[in-house]
Coordinates of C-alpha atoms (C1' of nucleotides) in Angstrom, one line a residue:
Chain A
X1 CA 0.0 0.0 0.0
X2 CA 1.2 3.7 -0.8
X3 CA -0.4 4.9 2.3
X4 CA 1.7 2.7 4.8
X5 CA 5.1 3.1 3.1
X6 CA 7.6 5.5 4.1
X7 CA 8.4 8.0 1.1
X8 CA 12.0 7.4 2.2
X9 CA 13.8 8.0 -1.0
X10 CA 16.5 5.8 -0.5
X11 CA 15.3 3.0 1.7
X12 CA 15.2 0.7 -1.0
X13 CA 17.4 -0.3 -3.4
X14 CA 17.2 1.8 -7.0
X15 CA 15.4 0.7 -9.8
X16 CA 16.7 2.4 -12.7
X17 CA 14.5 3.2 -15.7
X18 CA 14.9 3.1 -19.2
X19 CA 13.0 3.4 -22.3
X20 CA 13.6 0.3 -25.0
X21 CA 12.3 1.5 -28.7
X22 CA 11.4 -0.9 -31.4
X23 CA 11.7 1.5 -34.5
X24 CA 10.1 -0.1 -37.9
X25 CA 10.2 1.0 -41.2
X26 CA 9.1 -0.4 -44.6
X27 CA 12.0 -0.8 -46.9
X28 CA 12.0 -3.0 -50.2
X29 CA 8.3 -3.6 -49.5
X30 CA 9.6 -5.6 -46.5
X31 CA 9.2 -4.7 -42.6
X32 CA 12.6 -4.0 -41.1
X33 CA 14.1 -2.7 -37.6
X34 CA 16.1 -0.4 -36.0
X35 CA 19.1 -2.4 -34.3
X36 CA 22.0 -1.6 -32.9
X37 CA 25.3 -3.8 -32.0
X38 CA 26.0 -3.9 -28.4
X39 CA 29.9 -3.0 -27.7
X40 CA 30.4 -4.2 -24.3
X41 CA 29.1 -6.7 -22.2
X42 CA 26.9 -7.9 -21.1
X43 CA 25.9 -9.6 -24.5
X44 CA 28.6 -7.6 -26.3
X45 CA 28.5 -7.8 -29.8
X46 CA 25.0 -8.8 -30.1
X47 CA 22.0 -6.9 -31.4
X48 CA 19.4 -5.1 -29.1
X49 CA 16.8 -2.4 -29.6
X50 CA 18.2 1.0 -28.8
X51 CA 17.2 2.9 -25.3
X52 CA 18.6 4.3 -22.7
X53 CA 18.3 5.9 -19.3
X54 CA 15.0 8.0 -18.3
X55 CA 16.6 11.8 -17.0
X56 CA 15.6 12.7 -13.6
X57 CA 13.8 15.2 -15.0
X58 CA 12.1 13.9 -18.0
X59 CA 9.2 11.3 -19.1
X60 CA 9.3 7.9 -20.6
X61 CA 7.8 9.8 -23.2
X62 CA 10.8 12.5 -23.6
X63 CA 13.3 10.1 -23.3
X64 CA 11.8 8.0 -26.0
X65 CA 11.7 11.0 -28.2
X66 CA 14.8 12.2 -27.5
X67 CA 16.2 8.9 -28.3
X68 CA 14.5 8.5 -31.2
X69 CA 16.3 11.4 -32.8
X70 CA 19.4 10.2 -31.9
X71 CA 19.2 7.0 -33.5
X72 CA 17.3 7.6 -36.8
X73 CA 19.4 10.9 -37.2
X74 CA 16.6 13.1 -37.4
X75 CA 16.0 16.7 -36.2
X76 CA 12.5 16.7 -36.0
X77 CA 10.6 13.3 -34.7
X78 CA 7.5 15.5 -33.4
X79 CA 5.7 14.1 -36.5
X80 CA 6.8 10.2 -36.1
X81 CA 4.3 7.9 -34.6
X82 CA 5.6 7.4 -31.1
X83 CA 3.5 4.9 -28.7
X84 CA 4.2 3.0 -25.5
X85 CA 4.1 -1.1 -25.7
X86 CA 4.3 -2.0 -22.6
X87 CA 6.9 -2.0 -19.5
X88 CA 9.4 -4.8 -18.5
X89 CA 10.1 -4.8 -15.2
X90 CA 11.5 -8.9 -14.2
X91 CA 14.2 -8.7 -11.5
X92 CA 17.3 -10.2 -12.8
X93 CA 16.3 -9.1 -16.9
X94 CA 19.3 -7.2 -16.5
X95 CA 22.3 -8.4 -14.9
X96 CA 23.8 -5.6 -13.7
X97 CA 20.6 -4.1 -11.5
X98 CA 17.4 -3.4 -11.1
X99 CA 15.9 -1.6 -14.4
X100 CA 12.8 -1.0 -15.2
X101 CA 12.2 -0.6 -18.8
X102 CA 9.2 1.0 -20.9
X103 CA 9.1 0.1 -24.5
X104 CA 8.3 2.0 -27.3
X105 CA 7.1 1.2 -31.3
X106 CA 8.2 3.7 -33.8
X107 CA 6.8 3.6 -37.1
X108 CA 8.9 6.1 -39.9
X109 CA 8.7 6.2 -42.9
X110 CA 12.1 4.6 -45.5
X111 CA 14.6 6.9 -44.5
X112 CA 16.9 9.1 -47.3
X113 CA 19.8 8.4 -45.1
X114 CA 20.3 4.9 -45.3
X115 CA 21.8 4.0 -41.4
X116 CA 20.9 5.2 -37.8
X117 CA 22.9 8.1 -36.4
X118 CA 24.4 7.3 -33.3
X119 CA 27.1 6.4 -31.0
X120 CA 26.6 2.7 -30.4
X121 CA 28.8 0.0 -31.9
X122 CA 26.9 -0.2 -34.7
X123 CA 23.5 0.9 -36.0
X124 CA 21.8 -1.0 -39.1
X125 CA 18.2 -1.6 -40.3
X126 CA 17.5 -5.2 -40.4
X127 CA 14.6 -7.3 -42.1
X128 CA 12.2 -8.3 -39.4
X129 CA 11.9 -11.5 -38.8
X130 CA 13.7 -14.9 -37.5
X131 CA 16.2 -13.9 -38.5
X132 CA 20.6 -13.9 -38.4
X133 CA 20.3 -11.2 -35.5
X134 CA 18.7 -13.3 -33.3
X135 CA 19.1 -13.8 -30.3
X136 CA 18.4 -10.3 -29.4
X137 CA 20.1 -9.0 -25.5
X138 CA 18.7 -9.0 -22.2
X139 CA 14.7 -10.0 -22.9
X140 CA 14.6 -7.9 -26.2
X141 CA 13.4 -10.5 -28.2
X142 CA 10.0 -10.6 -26.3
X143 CA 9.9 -6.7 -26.4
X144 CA 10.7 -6.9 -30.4
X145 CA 7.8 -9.6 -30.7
X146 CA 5.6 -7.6 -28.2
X147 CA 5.9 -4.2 -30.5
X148 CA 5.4 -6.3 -34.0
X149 CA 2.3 -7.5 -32.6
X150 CA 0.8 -4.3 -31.1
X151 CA 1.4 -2.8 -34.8
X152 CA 0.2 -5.9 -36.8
X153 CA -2.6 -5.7 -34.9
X154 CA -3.2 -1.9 -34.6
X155 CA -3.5 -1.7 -38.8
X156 CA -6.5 -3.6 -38.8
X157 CA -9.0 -1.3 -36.4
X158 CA -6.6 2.5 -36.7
X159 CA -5.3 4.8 -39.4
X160 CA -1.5 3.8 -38.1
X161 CA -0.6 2.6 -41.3
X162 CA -0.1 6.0 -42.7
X163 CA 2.6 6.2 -40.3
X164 CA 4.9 4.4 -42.4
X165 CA 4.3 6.8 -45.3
X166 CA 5.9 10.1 -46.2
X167 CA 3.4 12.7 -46.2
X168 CA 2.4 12.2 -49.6
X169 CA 2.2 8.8 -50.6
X170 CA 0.3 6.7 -53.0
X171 CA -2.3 4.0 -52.5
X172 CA -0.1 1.6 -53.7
X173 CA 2.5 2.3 -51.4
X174 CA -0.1 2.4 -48.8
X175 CA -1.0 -0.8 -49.4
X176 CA 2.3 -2.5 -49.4
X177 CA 2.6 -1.2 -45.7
X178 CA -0.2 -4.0 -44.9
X179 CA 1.1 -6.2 -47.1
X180 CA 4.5 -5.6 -45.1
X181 CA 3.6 -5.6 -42.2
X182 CA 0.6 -8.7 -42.3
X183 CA 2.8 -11.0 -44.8
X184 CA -0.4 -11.6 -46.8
X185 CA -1.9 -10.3 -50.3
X186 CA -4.6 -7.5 -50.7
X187 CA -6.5 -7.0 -53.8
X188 CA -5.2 -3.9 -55.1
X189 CA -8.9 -2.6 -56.3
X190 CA -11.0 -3.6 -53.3
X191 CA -7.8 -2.2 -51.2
X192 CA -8.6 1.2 -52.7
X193 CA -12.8 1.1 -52.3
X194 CA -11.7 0.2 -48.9
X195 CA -9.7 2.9 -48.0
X196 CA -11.1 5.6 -49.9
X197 CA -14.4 4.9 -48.4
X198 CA -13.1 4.9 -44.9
X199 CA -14.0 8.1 -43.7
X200 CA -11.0 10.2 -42.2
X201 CA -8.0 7.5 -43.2
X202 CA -6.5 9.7 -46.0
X203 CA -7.8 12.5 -48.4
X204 CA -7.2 13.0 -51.8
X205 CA -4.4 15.9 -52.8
X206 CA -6.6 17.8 -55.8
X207 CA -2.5 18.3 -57.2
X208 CA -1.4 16.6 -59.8
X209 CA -0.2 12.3 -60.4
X210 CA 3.4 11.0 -60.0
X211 CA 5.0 7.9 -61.0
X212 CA 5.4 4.9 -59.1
X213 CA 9.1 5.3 -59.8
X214 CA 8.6 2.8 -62.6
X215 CA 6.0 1.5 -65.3
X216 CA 2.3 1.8 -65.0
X217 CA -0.2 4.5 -65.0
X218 CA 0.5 7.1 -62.2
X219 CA -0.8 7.1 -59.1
X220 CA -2.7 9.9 -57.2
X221 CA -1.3 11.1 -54.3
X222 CA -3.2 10.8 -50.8
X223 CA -2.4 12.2 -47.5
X224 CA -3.3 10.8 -44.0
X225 CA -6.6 11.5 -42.7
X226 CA -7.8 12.5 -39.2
X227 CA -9.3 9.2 -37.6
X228 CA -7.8 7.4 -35.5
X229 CA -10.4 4.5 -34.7
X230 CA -11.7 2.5 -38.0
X231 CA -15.6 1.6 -38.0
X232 CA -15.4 -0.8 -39.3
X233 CA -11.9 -2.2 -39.1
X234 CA -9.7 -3.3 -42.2
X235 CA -10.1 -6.7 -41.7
X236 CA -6.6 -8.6 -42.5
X237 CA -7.1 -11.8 -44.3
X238 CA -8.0 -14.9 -42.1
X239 CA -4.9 -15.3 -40.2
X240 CA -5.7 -18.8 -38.8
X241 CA -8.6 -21.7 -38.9
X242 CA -12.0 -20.6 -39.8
X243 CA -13.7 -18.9 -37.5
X244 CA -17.9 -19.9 -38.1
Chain B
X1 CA 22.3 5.7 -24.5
X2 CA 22.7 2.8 -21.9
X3 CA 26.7 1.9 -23.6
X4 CA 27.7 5.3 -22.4
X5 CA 26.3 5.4 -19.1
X6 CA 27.8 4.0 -15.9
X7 CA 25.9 1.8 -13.8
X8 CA 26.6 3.7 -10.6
X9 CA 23.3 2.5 -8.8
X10 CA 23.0 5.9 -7.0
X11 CA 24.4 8.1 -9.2
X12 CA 20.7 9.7 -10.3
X13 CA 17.9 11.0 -7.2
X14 CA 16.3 7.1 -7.3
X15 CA 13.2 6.1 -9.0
X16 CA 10.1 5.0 -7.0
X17 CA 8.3 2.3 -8.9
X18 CA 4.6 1.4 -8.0
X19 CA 1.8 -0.5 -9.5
X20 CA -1.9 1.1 -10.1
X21 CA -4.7 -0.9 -10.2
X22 CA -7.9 0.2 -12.1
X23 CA -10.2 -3.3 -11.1
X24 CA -13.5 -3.5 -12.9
X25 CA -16.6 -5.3 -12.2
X26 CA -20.4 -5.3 -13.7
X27 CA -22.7 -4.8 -10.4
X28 CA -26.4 -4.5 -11.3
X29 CA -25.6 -4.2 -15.0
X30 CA -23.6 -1.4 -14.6
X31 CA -19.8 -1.1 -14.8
X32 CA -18.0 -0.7 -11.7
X33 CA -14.8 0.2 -10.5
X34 CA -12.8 -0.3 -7.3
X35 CA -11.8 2.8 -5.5
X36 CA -10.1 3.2 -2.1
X37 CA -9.9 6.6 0.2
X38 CA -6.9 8.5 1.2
X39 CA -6.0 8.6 4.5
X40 CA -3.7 11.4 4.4
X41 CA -1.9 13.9 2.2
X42 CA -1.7 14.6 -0.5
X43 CA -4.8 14.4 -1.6
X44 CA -6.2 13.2 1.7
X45 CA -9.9 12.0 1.4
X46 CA -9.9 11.6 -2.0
X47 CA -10.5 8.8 -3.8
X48 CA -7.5 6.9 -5.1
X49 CA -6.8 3.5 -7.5
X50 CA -5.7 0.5 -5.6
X51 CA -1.8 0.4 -5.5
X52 CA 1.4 0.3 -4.1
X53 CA 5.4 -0.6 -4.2
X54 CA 6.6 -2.8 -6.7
X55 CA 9.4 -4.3 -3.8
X56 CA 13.4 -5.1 -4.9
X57 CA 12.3 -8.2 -5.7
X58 CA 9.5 -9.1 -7.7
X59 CA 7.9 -7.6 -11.5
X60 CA 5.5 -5.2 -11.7
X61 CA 3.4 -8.1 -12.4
X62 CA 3.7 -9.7 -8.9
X63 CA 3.8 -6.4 -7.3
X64 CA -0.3 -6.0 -9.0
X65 CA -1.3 -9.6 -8.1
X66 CA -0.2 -9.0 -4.4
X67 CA -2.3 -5.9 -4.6
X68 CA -5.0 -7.1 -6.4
X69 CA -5.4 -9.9 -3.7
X70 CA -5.0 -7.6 -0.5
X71 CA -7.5 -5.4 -2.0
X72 CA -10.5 -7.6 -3.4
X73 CA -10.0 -9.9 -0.4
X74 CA -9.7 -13.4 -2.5
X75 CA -7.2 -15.9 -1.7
X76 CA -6.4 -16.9 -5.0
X77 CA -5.9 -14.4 -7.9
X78 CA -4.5 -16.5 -10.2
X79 CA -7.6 -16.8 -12.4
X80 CA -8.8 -13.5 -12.8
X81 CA -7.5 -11.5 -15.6
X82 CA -4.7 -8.7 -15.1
X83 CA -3.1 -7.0 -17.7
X84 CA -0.7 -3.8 -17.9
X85 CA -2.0 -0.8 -19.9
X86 CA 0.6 1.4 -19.5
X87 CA 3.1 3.4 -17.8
X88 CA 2.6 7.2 -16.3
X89 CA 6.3 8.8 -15.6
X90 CA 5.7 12.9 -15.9
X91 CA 7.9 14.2 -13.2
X92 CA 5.9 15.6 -10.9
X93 CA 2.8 12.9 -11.3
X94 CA 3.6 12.6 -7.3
X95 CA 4.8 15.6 -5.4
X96 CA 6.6 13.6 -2.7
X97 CA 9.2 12.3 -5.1
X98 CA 9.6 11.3 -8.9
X99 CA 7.3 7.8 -8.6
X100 CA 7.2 5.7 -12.0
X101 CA 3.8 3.9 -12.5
X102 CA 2.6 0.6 -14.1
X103 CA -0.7 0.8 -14.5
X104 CA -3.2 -2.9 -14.6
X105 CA -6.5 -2.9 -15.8
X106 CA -8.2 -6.1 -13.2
X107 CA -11.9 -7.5 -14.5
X108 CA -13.4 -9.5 -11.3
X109 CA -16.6 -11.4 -11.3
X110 CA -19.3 -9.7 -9.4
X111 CA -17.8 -11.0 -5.7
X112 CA -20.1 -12.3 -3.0
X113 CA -18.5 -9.6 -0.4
X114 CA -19.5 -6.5 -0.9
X115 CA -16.5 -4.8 -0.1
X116 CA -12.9 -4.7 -0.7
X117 CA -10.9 -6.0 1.5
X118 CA -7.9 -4.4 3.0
X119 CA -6.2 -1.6 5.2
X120 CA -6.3 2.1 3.4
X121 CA -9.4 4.6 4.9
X122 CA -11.9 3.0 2.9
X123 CA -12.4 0.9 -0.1
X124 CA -15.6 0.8 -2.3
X125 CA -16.9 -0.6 -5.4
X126 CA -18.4 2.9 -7.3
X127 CA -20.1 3.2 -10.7
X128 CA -17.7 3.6 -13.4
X129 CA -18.4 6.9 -15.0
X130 CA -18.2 11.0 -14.5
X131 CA -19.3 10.8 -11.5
X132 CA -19.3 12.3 -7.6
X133 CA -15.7 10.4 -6.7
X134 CA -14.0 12.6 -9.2
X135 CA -11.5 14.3 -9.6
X136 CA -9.1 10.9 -8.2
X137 CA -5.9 11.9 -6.6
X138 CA -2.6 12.1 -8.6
X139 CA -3.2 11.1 -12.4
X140 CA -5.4 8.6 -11.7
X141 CA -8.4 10.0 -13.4
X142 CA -6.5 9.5 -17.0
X143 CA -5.5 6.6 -15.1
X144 CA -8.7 4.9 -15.1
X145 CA -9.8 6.4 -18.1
X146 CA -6.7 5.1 -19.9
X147 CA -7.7 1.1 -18.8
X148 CA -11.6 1.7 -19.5
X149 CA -11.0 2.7 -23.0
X150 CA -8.7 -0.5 -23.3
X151 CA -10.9 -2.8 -22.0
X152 CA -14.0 -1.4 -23.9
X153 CA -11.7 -1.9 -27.4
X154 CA -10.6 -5.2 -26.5
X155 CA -14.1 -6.6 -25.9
X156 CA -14.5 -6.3 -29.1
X157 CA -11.8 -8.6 -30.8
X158 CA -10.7 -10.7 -28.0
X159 CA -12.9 -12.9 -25.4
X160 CA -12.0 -10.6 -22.7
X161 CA -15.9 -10.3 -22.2
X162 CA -15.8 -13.9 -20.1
X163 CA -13.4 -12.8 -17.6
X164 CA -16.2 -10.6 -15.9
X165 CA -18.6 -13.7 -15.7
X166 CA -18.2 -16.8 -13.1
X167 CA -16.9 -20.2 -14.8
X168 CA -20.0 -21.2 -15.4
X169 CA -22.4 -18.0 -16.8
X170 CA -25.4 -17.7 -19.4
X171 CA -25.3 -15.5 -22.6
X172 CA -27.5 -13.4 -21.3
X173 CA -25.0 -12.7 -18.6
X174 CA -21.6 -12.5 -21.2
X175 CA -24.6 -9.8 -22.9
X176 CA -25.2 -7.5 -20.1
X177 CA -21.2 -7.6 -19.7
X178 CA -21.0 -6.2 -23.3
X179 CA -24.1 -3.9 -22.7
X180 CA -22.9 -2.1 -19.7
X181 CA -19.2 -1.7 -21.0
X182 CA -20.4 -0.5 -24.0
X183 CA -23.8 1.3 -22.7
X184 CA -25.3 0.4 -25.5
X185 CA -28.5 -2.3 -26.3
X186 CA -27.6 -5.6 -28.1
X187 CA -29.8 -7.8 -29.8
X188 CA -29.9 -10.9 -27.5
X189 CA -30.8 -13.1 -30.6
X190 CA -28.1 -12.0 -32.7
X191 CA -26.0 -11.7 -29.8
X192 CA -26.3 -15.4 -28.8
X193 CA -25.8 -16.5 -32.7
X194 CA -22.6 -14.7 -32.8
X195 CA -20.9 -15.5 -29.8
X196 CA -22.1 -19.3 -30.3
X197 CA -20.8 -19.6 -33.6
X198 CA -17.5 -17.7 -33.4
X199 CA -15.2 -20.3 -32.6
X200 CA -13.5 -20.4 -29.1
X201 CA -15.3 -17.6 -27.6
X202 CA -17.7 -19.9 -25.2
X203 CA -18.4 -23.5 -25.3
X204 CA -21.4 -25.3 -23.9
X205 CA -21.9 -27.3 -20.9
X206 CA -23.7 -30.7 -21.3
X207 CA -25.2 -30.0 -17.9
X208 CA -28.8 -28.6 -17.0
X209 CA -30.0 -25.2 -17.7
X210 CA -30.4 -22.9 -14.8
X211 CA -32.6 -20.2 -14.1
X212 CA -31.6 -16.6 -14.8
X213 CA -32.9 -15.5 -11.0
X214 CA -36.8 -14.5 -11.9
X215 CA -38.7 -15.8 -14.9
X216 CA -37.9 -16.5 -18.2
X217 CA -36.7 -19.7 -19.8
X218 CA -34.2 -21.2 -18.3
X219 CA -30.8 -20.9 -20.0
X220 CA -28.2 -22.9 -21.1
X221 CA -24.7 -22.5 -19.6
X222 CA -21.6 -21.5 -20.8
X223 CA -18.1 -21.5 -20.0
X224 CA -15.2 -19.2 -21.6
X225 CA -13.5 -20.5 -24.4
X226 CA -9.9 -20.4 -25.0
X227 CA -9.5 -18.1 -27.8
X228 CA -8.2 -15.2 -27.0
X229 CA -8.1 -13.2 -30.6
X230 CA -11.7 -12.8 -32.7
X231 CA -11.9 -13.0 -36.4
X232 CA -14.1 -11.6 -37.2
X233 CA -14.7 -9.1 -34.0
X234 CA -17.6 -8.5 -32.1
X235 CA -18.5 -4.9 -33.3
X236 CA -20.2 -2.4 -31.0
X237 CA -22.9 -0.6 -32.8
X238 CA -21.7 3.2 -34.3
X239 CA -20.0 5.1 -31.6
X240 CA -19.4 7.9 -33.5
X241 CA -20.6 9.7 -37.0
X242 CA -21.1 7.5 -40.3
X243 CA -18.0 5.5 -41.2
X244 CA -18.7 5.3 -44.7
Chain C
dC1 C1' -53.3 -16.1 -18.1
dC2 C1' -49.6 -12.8 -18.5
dA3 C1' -44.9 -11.0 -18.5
dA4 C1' -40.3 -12.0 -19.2
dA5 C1' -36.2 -14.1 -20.9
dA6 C1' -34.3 -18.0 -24.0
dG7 C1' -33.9 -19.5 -28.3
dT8 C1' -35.1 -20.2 -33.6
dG9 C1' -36.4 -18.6 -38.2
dT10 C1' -36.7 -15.4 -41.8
dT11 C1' -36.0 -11.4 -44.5
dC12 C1' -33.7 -7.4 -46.4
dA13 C1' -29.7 -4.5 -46.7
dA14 C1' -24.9 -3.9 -46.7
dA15 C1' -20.3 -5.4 -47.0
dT16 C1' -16.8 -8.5 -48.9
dT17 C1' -14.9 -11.2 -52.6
dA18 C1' -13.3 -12.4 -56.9
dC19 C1' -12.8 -11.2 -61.0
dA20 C1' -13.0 -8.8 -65.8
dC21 C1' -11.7 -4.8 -68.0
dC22 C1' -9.9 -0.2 -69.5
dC23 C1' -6.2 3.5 -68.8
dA24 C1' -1.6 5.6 -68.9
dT25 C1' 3.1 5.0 -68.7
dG26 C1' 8.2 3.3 -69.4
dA27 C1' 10.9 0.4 -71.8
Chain D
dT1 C1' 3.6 -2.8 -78.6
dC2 C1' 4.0 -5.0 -74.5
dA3 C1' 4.4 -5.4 -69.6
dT4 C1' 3.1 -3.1 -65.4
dG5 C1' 0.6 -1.0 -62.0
dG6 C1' -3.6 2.4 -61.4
dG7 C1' -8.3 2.6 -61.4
dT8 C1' -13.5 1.3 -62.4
dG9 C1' -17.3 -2.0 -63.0
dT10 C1' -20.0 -5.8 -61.6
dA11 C1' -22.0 -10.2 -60.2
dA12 C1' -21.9 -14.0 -56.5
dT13 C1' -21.4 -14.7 -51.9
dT14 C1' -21.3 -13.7 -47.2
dT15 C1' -22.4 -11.2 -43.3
dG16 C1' -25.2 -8.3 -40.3
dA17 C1' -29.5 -5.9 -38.6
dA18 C1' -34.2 -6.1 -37.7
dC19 C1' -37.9 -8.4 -36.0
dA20 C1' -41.6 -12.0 -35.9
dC21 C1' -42.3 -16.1 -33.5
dT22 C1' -42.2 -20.2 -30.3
dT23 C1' -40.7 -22.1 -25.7
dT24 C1' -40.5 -22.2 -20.8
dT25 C1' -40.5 -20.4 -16.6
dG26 C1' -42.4 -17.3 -12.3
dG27 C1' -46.1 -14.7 -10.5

DNA sequence: CCAAAAGTGTTCAAATTACACCCATGA
DNA sequence: TCATGGGTGTAATTTGAACACTTTTGG
């Protein structure tokens, strides 16, 4: 109980708190990560998910921000999808002492620059997946798994897919994102009807088409829309047994 | 970064770390939620979330099923479903010192004692809503807000529902769940056809049919099914404007 | 007998699916 | 002109909402 503990600051031992990020992006039409190589030990020269330390003074929040920039190399992360997982908090996950750690899922769009900023060993997006990085340090492999499947299953019922996307983007490139992310095929045409009748998950720019980069007929451009709640959701194909 | 830093346990002002507990019930068809008094400042005789001291050894986890426990009186927790929503860090959240929060969203069965068990001023079971306990001390209004909106989103795609029922309930029962999470009507014969023939959600009991407490047909009983995702969800009629 | 709740049946509208088909562009 | 991706059309199917109706109990 709060009420019959002393607010003693130091009667206990510390906990230290950190924030862990799991920062996606969609490169090559594939889902990859944010990892960097760890340069000491413990679990030195393995990957983990970038963090660090919360500041006395800041929020989980702040710090994840904060490091956010520092990793992807960005000035401005403000306009990045930004959301808390969940916190890991086992005694022993680290071996050194006590931490606490909040995770994070980032979602930004394919980077210009093609590697993280940063100080650590090494920084590198890396195809999600099981995958050659694996294992991850310290529990980071649960966190990883935890973040994919808040996101995989936040396209289906919210707007986050836009997140991926630079501010102008195409449907095509929109859908991609859920085929990325969900590792199944959408119908390109009842994709569009789909989204495009979805109030308030993107709006048409009046300006003019561009091309995908490549052959076909160009593509109008959309921007995100306001909603963040889908009625009704966008329903990912049937990921297991039947269901009626 | 957490390479560059030392691990000098008490080189920052320490981190408090405490669980919050937003524990939910349906009483009387209505949602309620579990709030204790304050004894003493700040915020003395305000009402207040179940909560307390994660100690130096055991997860945030343990730290909410020890609470959870002390608070609702029952022996055995094991069963009853607990899950983290998030975490609340702002500096200055507690005035006393900086006090990192994991907060749990708890869904208990309507219990045969009335009231909570345990040791702070007071402890009640109050209708959820805006109502004459607010505002709650510290954060814990967005507190509580924070888990009702996640539990009323995850009725929807997961079998959550069941975890506010006994073992063994009826449908009309797992219906008024939905109905007074929701505060909205359901159809009870639609209702029963879709939670019977989404796979996993309930399964029947060979068993007799009980009565529902007054007249009426006696109805069949249920127990809660192990799946834990639905495909297709359980759509709550239109909160909001037209969708498409 | 009447009210109330369980449970079944039926109907109509809406959404989803699976395609066929045309358009505009780069190679 | 051909391959490729954008975009529209449409019919078959499935799902969902609405509501009439029967069953079985308590009062």
């Amino acid at each position: 109980m709060r009420e019959s503990q002393e607010y003693d600051k130091y009667a206990h031992e510390p906990f230290a708190v950190t924030v862990d990020l799991a920062v996606f992006t969609i490169r090559d039409g594939a889902l990859h990560v944010l990892l960097v190589e760890r340069g000491q030990e413990p679990y030195a020269g393995q990957w983990a998910l970038p963090g660090g330390f919360v500041l006395p003074d800041e929020s989980a929040e702040s710090a994840a921000q904060r490091e956010l920039a520092e990793e992807t190399g960005l000035a401005d992360v403000s306009g990045l999808h930004l959301e808390q997982v969940r916190t890991y908090s086992d005694p022993g996950r680290d071996p050194r002492m006590r931490v606490v750690s909040v995770a994070f899922a980032a979602l930004v769009p394919d980077l210009p620059e093609a590697r993280a900023g940063g100080d650590a060993a090494g920084a590198a997006w890396l195809p999600y997946g099981p995958a050659a990085y694996r294992p991850l340090a310290f529990d980071h492999d649960r966190i990883l798994g935890d973040a994919y499947d808040r996101i995989r299953a936040k396209l289906e019922y919210t707007g986050l897919a836009t997140a991926f996307c630079p501010p102008e983007f195409t449907l095509g490139e929109l859908r991609q994102v859920y085929e990325a992310v969900w590792g199944a095929e959408l119908d390109p045409a009842n994709f569009r009807r789909k989204v495009v009748g979805t109030a308030g998950l993107v709006e048409a720019i009046p300006g003019a088409a561009r091309l995908t980069g490549g052959r076909g007929k160009p593509a109008a451009l959309f921007r995100a829309g306001t909603a963040t709640a889908l009625h009704p959701p966008l329903l990912r194909p049937t990921p297991e047994g039947p269901s009626s």
